[in-house]
Amino acid sequence: MEKQLSETAFFAGDTLTTVDIVLSLELFSLNRLNLFVFDKNYPNIPAYLKRVQALLSFKTATQKSGDFI
């Protein structure tokens, strides 16, 4: 994951795809439950999650779901 995100903005390239929706939910969950710490060894994963959070579609979905993600 880290290597791919060092080369592209999203997992399958430069635009959001279904892969990103599925994987970002898993990554957000791991992070929220403290099951995986995104430290300095993985700088592209937190940067990726910030890109996802900045998307209007993400903001709309989280407003509807509350604080789930």
PDB file of N, CA and C in Angstrom:
ATOM      1  N   MET A   1       0.824  -1.186   0.000  1.00  0.00           N
ATOM      2  CA  MET A   1       0.000   0.000   0.000  1.00  0.00           C
ATOM      3  C   MET A   1       0.868   1.250   0.000  1.00  0.00           C
ATOM      4  N   GLU A   2       1.838   1.259   0.883  1.00  0.00           N
ATOM      5  CA  GLU A   2       2.702   2.427   1.012  1.00  0.00           C
ATOM      6  C   GLU A   2       3.401   2.740  -0.315  1.00  0.00           C
ATOM      7  N   LYS A   3       3.926   1.702  -0.955  1.00  0.00           N
ATOM      8  CA  LYS A   3       4.624   1.902  -2.227  1.00  0.00           C
ATOM      9  C   LYS A   3       3.683   2.428  -3.299  1.00  0.00           C
ATOM     10  N   GLN A   4       2.511   1.844  -3.415  1.00  0.00           N
ATOM     11  CA  GLN A   4       1.551   2.295  -4.420  1.00  0.00           C
ATOM     12  C   GLN A   4       1.167   3.749  -4.191  1.00  0.00           C
ATOM     13  N   LEU A   5       0.938   4.117  -2.950  1.00  0.00           N
ATOM     14  CA  LEU A   5       0.527   5.489  -2.644  1.00  0.00           C
ATOM     15  C   LEU A   5       1.670   6.481  -2.787  1.00  0.00           C
ATOM     16  N   SER A   6       2.894   5.992  -2.897  1.00  0.00           N
ATOM     17  CA  SER A   6       4.014   6.893  -3.187  1.00  0.00           C
ATOM     18  C   SER A   6       4.049   7.238  -4.671  1.00  0.00           C
ATOM     19  N   GLU A   7       3.335   6.458  -5.470  1.00  0.00           N
ATOM     20  CA  GLU A   7       3.345   6.645  -6.921  1.00  0.00           C
ATOM     21  C   GLU A   7       2.069   7.268  -7.473  1.00  0.00           C
ATOM     22  N   THR A   8       0.941   7.064  -6.791  1.00  0.00           N
ATOM     23  CA  THR A   8      -0.340   7.589  -7.262  1.00  0.00           C
ATOM     24  C   THR A   8      -1.127   8.204  -6.110  1.00  0.00           C
ATOM     25  N   ALA A   9      -2.047   9.080  -6.442  1.00  0.00           N
ATOM     26  CA  ALA A   9      -2.855   9.737  -5.410  1.00  0.00           C
ATOM     27  C   ALA A   9      -3.830   8.782  -4.733  1.00  0.00           C
ATOM     28  N   PHE A  10      -4.324   7.822  -5.523  1.00  0.00           N
ATOM     29  CA  PHE A  10      -5.263   6.843  -5.011  1.00  0.00           C
ATOM     30  C   PHE A  10      -4.751   5.455  -5.388  1.00  0.00           C
ATOM     31  N   PHE A  11      -5.381   4.406  -4.898  1.00  0.00           N
ATOM     32  CA  PHE A  11      -4.842   3.062  -5.098  1.00  0.00           C
ATOM     33  C   PHE A  11      -4.777   2.623  -6.552  1.00  0.00           C
ATOM     34  N   ALA A  12      -5.741   3.027  -7.361  1.00  0.00           N
ATOM     35  CA  ALA A  12      -5.760   2.575  -8.752  1.00  0.00           C
ATOM     36  C   ALA A  12      -5.355   3.669  -9.733  1.00  0.00           C
ATOM     37  N   GLY A  13      -4.792   4.735  -9.235  1.00  0.00           N
ATOM     38  CA  GLY A  13      -4.373   5.821 -10.122  1.00  0.00           C
ATOM     39  C   GLY A  13      -4.620   7.174  -9.495  1.00  0.00           C
ATOM     40  N   ASP A  14      -4.973   8.140 -10.344  1.00  0.00           N
ATOM     41  CA  ASP A  14      -5.136   9.508  -9.869  1.00  0.00           C
ATOM     42  C   ASP A  14      -6.569   9.902  -9.576  1.00  0.00           C
ATOM     43  N   THR A  15      -7.499   8.956  -9.688  1.00  0.00           N
ATOM     44  CA  THR A  15      -8.895   9.247  -9.353  1.00  0.00           C
ATOM     45  C   THR A  15      -9.432   8.197  -8.388  1.00  0.00           C
ATOM     46  N   LEU A  16     -10.410   8.593  -7.627  1.00  0.00           N
ATOM     47  CA  LEU A  16     -11.043   7.714  -6.659  1.00  0.00           C
ATOM     48  C   LEU A  16     -11.778   6.581  -7.373  1.00  0.00           C
ATOM     49  N   THR A  17     -11.620   5.355  -6.870  1.00  0.00           N
ATOM     50  CA  THR A  17     -12.328   4.198  -7.419  1.00  0.00           C
ATOM     51  C   THR A  17     -12.952   3.407  -6.276  1.00  0.00           C
ATOM     52  N   THR A  18     -13.657   2.363  -6.627  1.00  0.00           N
ATOM     53  CA  THR A  18     -14.260   1.484  -5.629  1.00  0.00           C
ATOM     54  C   THR A  18     -13.204   0.906  -4.693  1.00  0.00           C
ATOM     55  N   VAL A  19     -12.047   0.628  -5.221  1.00  0.00           N
ATOM     56  CA  VAL A  19     -10.944   0.108  -4.394  1.00  0.00           C
ATOM     57  C   VAL A  19     -10.646   1.067  -3.243  1.00  0.00           C
ATOM     58  N   ASP A  20     -10.617   2.357  -3.536  1.00  0.00           N
ATOM     59  CA  ASP A  20     -10.341   3.352  -2.495  1.00  0.00           C
ATOM     60  C   ASP A  20     -11.441   3.396  -1.447  1.00  0.00           C
ATOM     61  N   ILE A  21     -12.668   3.267  -1.868  1.00  0.00           N
ATOM     62  CA  ILE A  21     -13.781   3.304  -0.922  1.00  0.00           C
ATOM     63  C   ILE A  21     -13.659   2.147   0.070  1.00  0.00           C
ATOM     64  N   VAL A  22     -13.385   0.971  -0.443  1.00  0.00           N
ATOM     65  CA  VAL A  22     -13.268  -0.205   0.415  1.00  0.00           C
ATOM     66  C   VAL A  22     -12.032  -0.114   1.311  1.00  0.00           C
ATOM     67  N   LEU A  23     -10.880   0.157   0.724  1.00  0.00           N
ATOM     68  CA  LEU A  23      -9.643   0.173   1.512  1.00  0.00           C
ATOM     69  C   LEU A  23      -9.572   1.340   2.486  1.00  0.00           C
ATOM     70  N   SER A  24     -10.084   2.493   2.096  1.00  0.00           N
ATOM     71  CA  SER A  24     -10.017   3.626   3.026  1.00  0.00           C
ATOM     72  C   SER A  24     -10.879   3.368   4.263  1.00  0.00           C
ATOM     73  N   LEU A  25     -12.023   2.730   4.086  1.00  0.00           N
ATOM     74  CA  LEU A  25     -12.857   2.399   5.243  1.00  0.00           C
ATOM     75  C   LEU A  25     -12.095   1.483   6.200  1.00  0.00           C
ATOM     76  N   GLU A  26     -11.409   0.492   5.636  1.00  0.00           N
ATOM     77  CA  GLU A  26     -10.623  -0.423   6.472  1.00  0.00           C
ATOM     78  C   GLU A  26      -9.492   0.320   7.176  1.00  0.00           C
ATOM     79  N   LEU A  27      -8.806   1.188   6.460  1.00  0.00           N
ATOM     80  CA  LEU A  27      -7.689   1.935   7.056  1.00  0.00           C
ATOM     81  C   LEU A  27      -8.183   2.894   8.139  1.00  0.00           C
ATOM     82  N   PHE A  28      -9.299   3.573   7.882  1.00  0.00           N
ATOM     83  CA  PHE A  28      -9.871   4.456   8.905  1.00  0.00           C
ATOM     84  C   PHE A  28     -10.248   3.650  10.150  1.00  0.00           C
ATOM     85  N   SER A  29     -10.820   2.477   9.944  1.00  0.00           N
ATOM     86  CA  SER A  29     -11.222   1.632  11.076  1.00  0.00           C
ATOM     87  C   SER A  29     -10.011   1.162  11.873  1.00  0.00           C
ATOM     88  N   LEU A  30      -8.990   0.694  11.190  1.00  0.00           N
ATOM     89  CA  LEU A  30      -7.764   0.262  11.886  1.00  0.00           C
ATOM     90  C   LEU A  30      -7.164   1.394  12.696  1.00  0.00           C
ATOM     91  N   ASN A  31      -7.132   2.569  12.112  1.00  0.00           N
ATOM     92  CA  ASN A  31      -6.566   3.725  12.792  1.00  0.00           C
ATOM     93  C   ASN A  31      -7.417   4.128  13.998  1.00  0.00           C
ATOM     94  N   ARG A  32      -8.719   4.160  13.790  1.00  0.00           N
ATOM     95  CA  ARG A  32      -9.629   4.582  14.871  1.00  0.00           C
ATOM     96  C   ARG A  32      -9.588   3.619  16.058  1.00  0.00           C
ATOM     97  N   LEU A  33      -9.434   2.337  15.777  1.00  0.00           N
ATOM     98  CA  LEU A  33      -9.389   1.327  16.838  1.00  0.00           C
ATOM     99  C   LEU A  33      -7.975   1.101  17.383  1.00  0.00           C
ATOM    100  N   ASN A  34      -7.028   1.911  16.900  1.00  0.00           N
ATOM    101  CA  ASN A  34      -5.625   1.801  17.313  1.00  0.00           C
ATOM    102  C   ASN A  34      -5.046   0.413  17.067  1.00  0.00           C
ATOM    103  N   LEU A  35      -5.477  -0.219  15.997  1.00  0.00           N
ATOM    104  CA  LEU A  35      -4.961  -1.536  15.645  1.00  0.00           C
ATOM    105  C   LEU A  35      -3.760  -1.443  14.716  1.00  0.00           C
ATOM    106  N   PHE A  36      -3.558  -0.276  14.141  1.00  0.00           N
ATOM    107  CA  PHE A  36      -2.395  -0.036  13.307  1.00  0.00           C
ATOM    108  C   PHE A  36      -2.034   1.428  13.443  1.00  0.00           C
ATOM    109  N   VAL A  37      -0.787   1.703  13.759  1.00  0.00           N
ATOM    110  CA  VAL A  37      -0.324   3.078  13.930  1.00  0.00           C
ATOM    111  C   VAL A  37       0.408   3.489  12.657  1.00  0.00           C
ATOM    112  N   PHE A  38      -0.067   4.559  12.044  1.00  0.00           N
ATOM    113  CA  PHE A  38       0.573   5.079  10.841  1.00  0.00           C
ATOM    114  C   PHE A  38       1.688   6.017  11.270  1.00  0.00           C
ATOM    115  N   ASP A  39       2.864   5.478  11.417  1.00  0.00           N
ATOM    116  CA  ASP A  39       3.988   6.262  11.906  1.00  0.00           C
ATOM    117  C   ASP A  39       4.850   6.771  10.760  1.00  0.00           C
ATOM    118  N   LYS A  40       6.027   7.263  11.104  1.00  0.00           N
ATOM    119  CA  LYS A  40       6.919   7.857  10.108  1.00  0.00           C
ATOM    120  C   LYS A  40       7.378   6.854   9.051  1.00  0.00           C
ATOM    121  N   ASN A  41       7.242   5.562   9.321  1.00  0.00           N
ATOM    122  CA  ASN A  41       7.616   4.556   8.330  1.00  0.00           C
ATOM    123  C   ASN A  41       6.577   4.424   7.218  1.00  0.00           C
ATOM    124  N   TYR A  42       5.407   4.993   7.418  1.00  0.00           N
ATOM    125  CA  TYR A  42       4.311   4.903   6.453  1.00  0.00           C
ATOM    126  C   TYR A  42       3.736   6.294   6.176  1.00  0.00           C
ATOM    127  N   PRO A  43       4.502   7.200   5.621  1.00  0.00           N
ATOM    128  CA  PRO A  43       4.003   8.574   5.447  1.00  0.00           C
ATOM    129  C   PRO A  43       2.914   8.722   4.386  1.00  0.00           C
ATOM    130  N   ASN A  44       2.869   7.825   3.431  1.00  0.00           N
ATOM    131  CA  ASN A  44       1.900   7.972   2.337  1.00  0.00           C
ATOM    132  C   ASN A  44       0.491   7.542   2.722  1.00  0.00           C
ATOM    133  N   ILE A  45       0.372   6.663   3.693  1.00  0.00           N
ATOM    134  CA  ILE A  45      -0.965   6.216   4.101  1.00  0.00           C
ATOM    135  C   ILE A  45      -1.743   7.337   4.794  1.00  0.00           C
ATOM    136  N   PRO A  46      -1.179   8.032   5.786  1.00  0.00           N
ATOM    137  CA  PRO A  46      -1.942   9.139   6.377  1.00  0.00           C
ATOM    138  C   PRO A  46      -2.195  10.275   5.375  1.00  0.00           C
ATOM    139  N   ALA A  47      -1.261  10.499   4.470  1.00  0.00           N
ATOM    140  CA  ALA A  47      -1.479  11.523   3.439  1.00  0.00           C
ATOM    141  C   ALA A  47      -2.650  11.119   2.541  1.00  0.00           C
ATOM    142  N   TYR A  48      -2.725   9.854   2.219  1.00  0.00           N
ATOM    143  CA  TYR A  48      -3.830   9.318   1.428  1.00  0.00           C
ATOM    144  C   TYR A  48      -5.157   9.501   2.163  1.00  0.00           C
ATOM    145  N   LEU A  49      -5.184   9.169   3.446  1.00  0.00           N
ATOM    146  CA  LEU A  49      -6.422   9.314   4.215  1.00  0.00           C
ATOM    147  C   LEU A  49      -6.863  10.771   4.282  1.00  0.00           C
ATOM    148  N   LYS A  50      -5.918  11.680   4.349  1.00  0.00           N
ATOM    149  CA  LYS A  50      -6.265  13.114   4.331  1.00  0.00           C
ATOM    150  C   LYS A  50      -6.858  13.502   2.982  1.00  0.00           C
ATOM    151  N   ARG A  51      -6.321  12.953   1.887  1.00  0.00           N
ATOM    152  CA  ARG A  51      -6.892  13.226   0.565  1.00  0.00           C
ATOM    153  C   ARG A  51      -8.324  12.714   0.488  1.00  0.00           C
ATOM    154  N   VAL A  52      -8.552  11.533   1.011  1.00  0.00           N
ATOM    155  CA  VAL A  52      -9.902  10.965   0.993  1.00  0.00           C
ATOM    156  C   VAL A  52     -10.840  11.839   1.830  1.00  0.00           C
ATOM    157  N   GLN A  53     -10.389  12.246   3.015  1.00  0.00           N
ATOM    158  CA  GLN A  53     -11.228  13.078   3.884  1.00  0.00           C
ATOM    159  C   GLN A  53     -11.563  14.420   3.255  1.00  0.00           C
ATOM    160  N   ALA A  54     -10.720  14.910   2.373  1.00  0.00           N
ATOM    161  CA  ALA A  54     -10.945  16.205   1.740  1.00  0.00           C
ATOM    162  C   ALA A  54     -11.982  16.145   0.620  1.00  0.00           C
ATOM    163  N   LEU A  55     -12.339  14.944   0.177  1.00  0.00           N
ATOM    164  CA  LEU A  55     -13.299  14.796  -0.909  1.00  0.00           C
ATOM    165  C   LEU A  55     -14.710  15.149  -0.453  1.00  0.00           C
ATOM    166  N   LEU A  56     -15.427  15.833  -1.302  1.00  0.00           N
ATOM    167  CA  LEU A  56     -16.806  16.204  -0.984  1.00  0.00           C
ATOM    168  C   LEU A  56     -17.655  14.964  -0.717  1.00  0.00           C
ATOM    169  N   SER A  57     -17.440  13.919  -1.484  1.00  0.00           N
ATOM    170  CA  SER A  57     -18.222  12.689  -1.289  1.00  0.00           C
ATOM    171  C   SER A  57     -17.971  12.084   0.091  1.00  0.00           C
ATOM    172  N   PHE A  58     -16.753  12.172   0.586  1.00  0.00           N
ATOM    173  CA  PHE A  58     -16.446  11.672   1.925  1.00  0.00           C
ATOM    174  C   PHE A  58     -17.150  12.531   2.971  1.00  0.00           C
ATOM    175  N   LYS A  59     -17.080  13.834   2.807  1.00  0.00           N
ATOM    176  CA  LYS A  59     -17.723  14.743   3.760  1.00  0.00           C
ATOM    177  C   LYS A  59     -19.230  14.503   3.808  1.00  0.00           C
ATOM    178  N   THR A  60     -19.831  14.312   2.651  1.00  0.00           N
ATOM    179  CA  THR A  60     -21.267  14.058   2.590  1.00  0.00           C
ATOM    180  C   THR A  60     -21.616  12.743   3.279  1.00  0.00           C
ATOM    181  N   ALA A  61     -20.841  11.716   3.009  1.00  0.00           N
ATOM    182  CA  ALA A  61     -21.103  10.399   3.613  1.00  0.00           C
ATOM    183  C   ALA A  61     -20.940  10.433   5.121  1.00  0.00           C
ATOM    184  N   THR A  62     -19.927  11.118   5.621  1.00  0.00           N
ATOM    185  CA  THR A  62     -19.714  11.163   7.067  1.00  0.00           C
ATOM    186  C   THR A  62     -20.757  12.037   7.764  1.00  0.00           C
ATOM    187  N   GLN A  63     -21.276  13.023   7.080  1.00  0.00           N
ATOM    188  CA  GLN A  63     -22.359  13.813   7.668  1.00  0.00           C
ATOM    189  C   GLN A  63     -23.588  12.956   7.839  1.00  0.00           C
ATOM    190  N   LYS A  64     -23.838  12.060   6.894  1.00  0.00           N
ATOM    191  CA  LYS A  64     -25.010  11.189   6.968  1.00  0.00           C
ATOM    192  C   LYS A  64     -24.832  10.072   7.979  1.00  0.00           C
ATOM    193  N   SER A  65     -23.603   9.592   8.141  1.00  0.00           N
ATOM    194  CA  SER A  65     -23.363   8.448   9.032  1.00  0.00           C
ATOM    195  C   SER A  65     -22.968   8.889  10.439  1.00  0.00           C
ATOM    196  N   GLY A  66     -22.765  10.160  10.639  1.00  0.00           N
ATOM    197  CA  GLY A  66     -22.345  10.636  11.944  1.00  0.00           C
ATOM    198  C   GLY A  66     -20.860  10.395  12.138  1.00  0.00           C
ATOM    199  N   ASP A  67     -20.471  10.043  13.341  1.00  0.00           N
ATOM    200  CA  ASP A  67     -19.060   9.897  13.680  1.00  0.00           C
ATOM    201  C   ASP A  67     -18.604   8.451  13.548  1.00  0.00           C
ATOM    202  N   PHE A  68     -19.211   7.700  12.664  1.00  0.00           N
ATOM    203  CA  PHE A  68     -18.871   6.280  12.521  1.00  0.00           C
ATOM    204  C   PHE A  68     -17.443   6.081  11.999  1.00  0.00           C
ATOM    205  N   ILE A  69     -17.051   6.869  11.000  1.00  0.00           N
ATOM    206  CA  ILE A  69     -15.735   6.686  10.376  1.00  0.00           C
ATOM    207  C   ILE A  69     -14.677   7.447  11.143  1.00  0.00           C
TER     208      ILE A  69
END
